[in-house]
Coordinates of C-alpha atoms in Angstrom, one line a residue:
X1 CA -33.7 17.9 -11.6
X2 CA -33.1 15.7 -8.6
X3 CA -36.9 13.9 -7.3
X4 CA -37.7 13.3 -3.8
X5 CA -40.8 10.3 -2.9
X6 CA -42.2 11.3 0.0
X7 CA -44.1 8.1 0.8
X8 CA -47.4 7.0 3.7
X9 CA -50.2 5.3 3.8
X10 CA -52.5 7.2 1.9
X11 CA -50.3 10.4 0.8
X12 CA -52.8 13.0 2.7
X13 CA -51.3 13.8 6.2
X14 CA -47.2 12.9 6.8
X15 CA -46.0 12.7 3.2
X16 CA -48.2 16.2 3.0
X17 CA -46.3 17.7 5.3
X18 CA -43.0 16.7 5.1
X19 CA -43.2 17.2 1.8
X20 CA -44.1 21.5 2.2
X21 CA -41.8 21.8 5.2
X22 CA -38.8 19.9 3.2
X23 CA -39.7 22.5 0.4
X24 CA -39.2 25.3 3.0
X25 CA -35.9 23.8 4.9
X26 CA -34.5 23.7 0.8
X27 CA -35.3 26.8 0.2
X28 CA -33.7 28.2 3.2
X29 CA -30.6 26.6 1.9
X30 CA -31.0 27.9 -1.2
X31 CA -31.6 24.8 -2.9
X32 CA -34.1 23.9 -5.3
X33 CA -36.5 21.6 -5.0
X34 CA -53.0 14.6 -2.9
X35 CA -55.5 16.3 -1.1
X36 CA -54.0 17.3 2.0
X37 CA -56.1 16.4 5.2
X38 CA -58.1 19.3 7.1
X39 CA -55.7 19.0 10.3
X40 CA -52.6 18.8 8.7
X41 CA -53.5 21.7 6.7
X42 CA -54.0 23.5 9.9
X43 CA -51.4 22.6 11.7
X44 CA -49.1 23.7 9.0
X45 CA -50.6 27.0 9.1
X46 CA -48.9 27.2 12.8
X47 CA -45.3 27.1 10.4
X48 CA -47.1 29.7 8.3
X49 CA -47.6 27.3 5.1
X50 CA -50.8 28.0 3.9
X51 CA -51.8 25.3 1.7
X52 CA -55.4 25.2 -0.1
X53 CA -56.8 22.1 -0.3
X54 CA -56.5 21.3 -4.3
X55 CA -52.7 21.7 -3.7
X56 CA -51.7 18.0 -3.6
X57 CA -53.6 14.8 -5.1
X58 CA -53.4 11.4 -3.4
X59 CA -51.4 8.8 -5.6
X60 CA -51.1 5.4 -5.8
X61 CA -48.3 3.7 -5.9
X62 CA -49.4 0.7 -6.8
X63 CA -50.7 1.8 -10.3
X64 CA -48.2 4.4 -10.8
X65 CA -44.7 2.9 -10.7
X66 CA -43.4 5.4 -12.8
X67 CA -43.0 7.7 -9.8
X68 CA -41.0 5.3 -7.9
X69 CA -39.1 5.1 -11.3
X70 CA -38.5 8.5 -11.3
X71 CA -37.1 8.7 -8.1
X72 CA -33.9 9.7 -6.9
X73 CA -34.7 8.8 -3.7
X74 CA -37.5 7.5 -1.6
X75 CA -38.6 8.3 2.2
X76 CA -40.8 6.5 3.7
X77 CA -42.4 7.3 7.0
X78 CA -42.6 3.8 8.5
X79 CA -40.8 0.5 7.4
X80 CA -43.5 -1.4 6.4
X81 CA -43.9 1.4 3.6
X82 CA -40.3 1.3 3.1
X83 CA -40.9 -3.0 2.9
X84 CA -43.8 -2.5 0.2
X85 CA -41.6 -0.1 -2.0
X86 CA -38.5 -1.7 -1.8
X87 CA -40.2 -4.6 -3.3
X88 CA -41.4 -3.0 -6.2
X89 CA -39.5 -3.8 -9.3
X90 CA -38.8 0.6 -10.3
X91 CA -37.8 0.5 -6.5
X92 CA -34.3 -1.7 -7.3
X93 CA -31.2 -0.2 -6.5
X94 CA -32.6 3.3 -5.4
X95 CA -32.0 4.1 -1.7
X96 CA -34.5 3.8 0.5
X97 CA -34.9 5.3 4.1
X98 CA -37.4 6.1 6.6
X99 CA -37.5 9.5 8.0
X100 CA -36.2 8.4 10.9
X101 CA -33.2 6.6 9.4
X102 CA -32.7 9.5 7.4
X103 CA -32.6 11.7 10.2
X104 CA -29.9 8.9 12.1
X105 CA -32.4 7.2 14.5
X106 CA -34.5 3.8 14.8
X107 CA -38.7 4.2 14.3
X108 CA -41.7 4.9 12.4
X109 CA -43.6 8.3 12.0
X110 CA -47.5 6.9 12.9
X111 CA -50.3 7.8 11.1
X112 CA -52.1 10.5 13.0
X113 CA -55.3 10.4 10.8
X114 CA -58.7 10.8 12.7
X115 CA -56.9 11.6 16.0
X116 CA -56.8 15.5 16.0
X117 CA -55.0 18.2 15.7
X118 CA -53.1 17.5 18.6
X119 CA -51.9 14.4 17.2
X120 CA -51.3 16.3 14.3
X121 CA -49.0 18.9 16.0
X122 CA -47.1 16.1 16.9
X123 CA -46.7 14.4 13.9
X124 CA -45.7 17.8 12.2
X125 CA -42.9 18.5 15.3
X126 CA -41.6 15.1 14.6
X127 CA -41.7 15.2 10.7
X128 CA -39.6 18.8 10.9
X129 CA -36.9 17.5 13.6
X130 CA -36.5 14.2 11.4
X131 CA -35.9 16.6 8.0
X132 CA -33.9 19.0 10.4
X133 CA -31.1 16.4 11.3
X134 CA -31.6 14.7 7.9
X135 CA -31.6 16.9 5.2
X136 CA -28.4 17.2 5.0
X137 CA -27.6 13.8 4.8
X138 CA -30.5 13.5 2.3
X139 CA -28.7 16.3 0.3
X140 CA -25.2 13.8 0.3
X141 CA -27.0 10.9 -0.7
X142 CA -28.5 12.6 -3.4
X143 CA -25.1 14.2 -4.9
X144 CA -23.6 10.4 -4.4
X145 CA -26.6 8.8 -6.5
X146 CA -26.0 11.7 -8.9
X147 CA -22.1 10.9 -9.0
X148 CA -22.5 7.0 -9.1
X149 CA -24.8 7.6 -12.3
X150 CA -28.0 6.6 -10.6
X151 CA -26.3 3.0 -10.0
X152 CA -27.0 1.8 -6.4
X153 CA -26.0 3.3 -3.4
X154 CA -26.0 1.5 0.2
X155 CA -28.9 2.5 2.0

């Protein structure tokens, strides 16, 4: 099993939902793969993922290391998250990206909480472009991490 950290601020709005819509775009490929916030629970509805609001509890990192650990890789949606992580002991060696960098391109996804579902909207467009273009290079680094025995890769 291959594990995926889908990293914000407080794991409710853009790790939510590039986390469900990354889910989908795998599935579509035929590929395996917190308490979401109201608005981003609506605006997923819009891509037709319905998720109810028990479907994902918030974690923190910070006390749970073991996930970073765990993970195969970790995506960060800004790079001061990707900063914070990085630093973390569990974190050494693993690649690292932003969503951005995953997807080829310079800049943070902001935090759209409190700012409606507009905002929202947006966040969710840019979230799916940035997993569009980068899944597949997500999909690369994850076979070379596998093939390199989990040793470290260049980010």
């Amino acid at each position: 099993m291959t594990n995926v950290l889908l990293v914000c601020h407080a794991n409710t709005c853009r790790s939510v939902m590039a986390h469900v819509l990354l889910e989908k775009m795998l599935v579509e490929r035929r590929r395996d793969g917190m308490i979401p916030s109201l608005d981003a629970r609506i605006v997923l509805r819009e891509d037709d993922i319905h998720l109810a609001e028990d479907a994902f509890a918030s974690t923190d990192l910070r006390r749970h290391r073991e996930i970073v650990a765990a993970a195969d890789l970790i995506v960060t949606m800004t790079a001061q998250q990707k900063a914070m992580i990085g630093a973390y002991e569990e974190a050494q060696g693993r690649p690292i990206l932003t969503l951005h960098e995953l997807a080829g391109e310079a800049g943070d996804v902001d935090d759209p909480f409190g700012q409606g579902e507009d905002r929202y909207r947006a966040t969710r467009d840019e979230i799916k472009r940035c997993l569009e273009l980068g899944v597949d290079r997500m999909l690369t680094l994850l076979d070379d991490w596998k093939l390199r025995g989990r040793k470290e890769i260049s980010r």
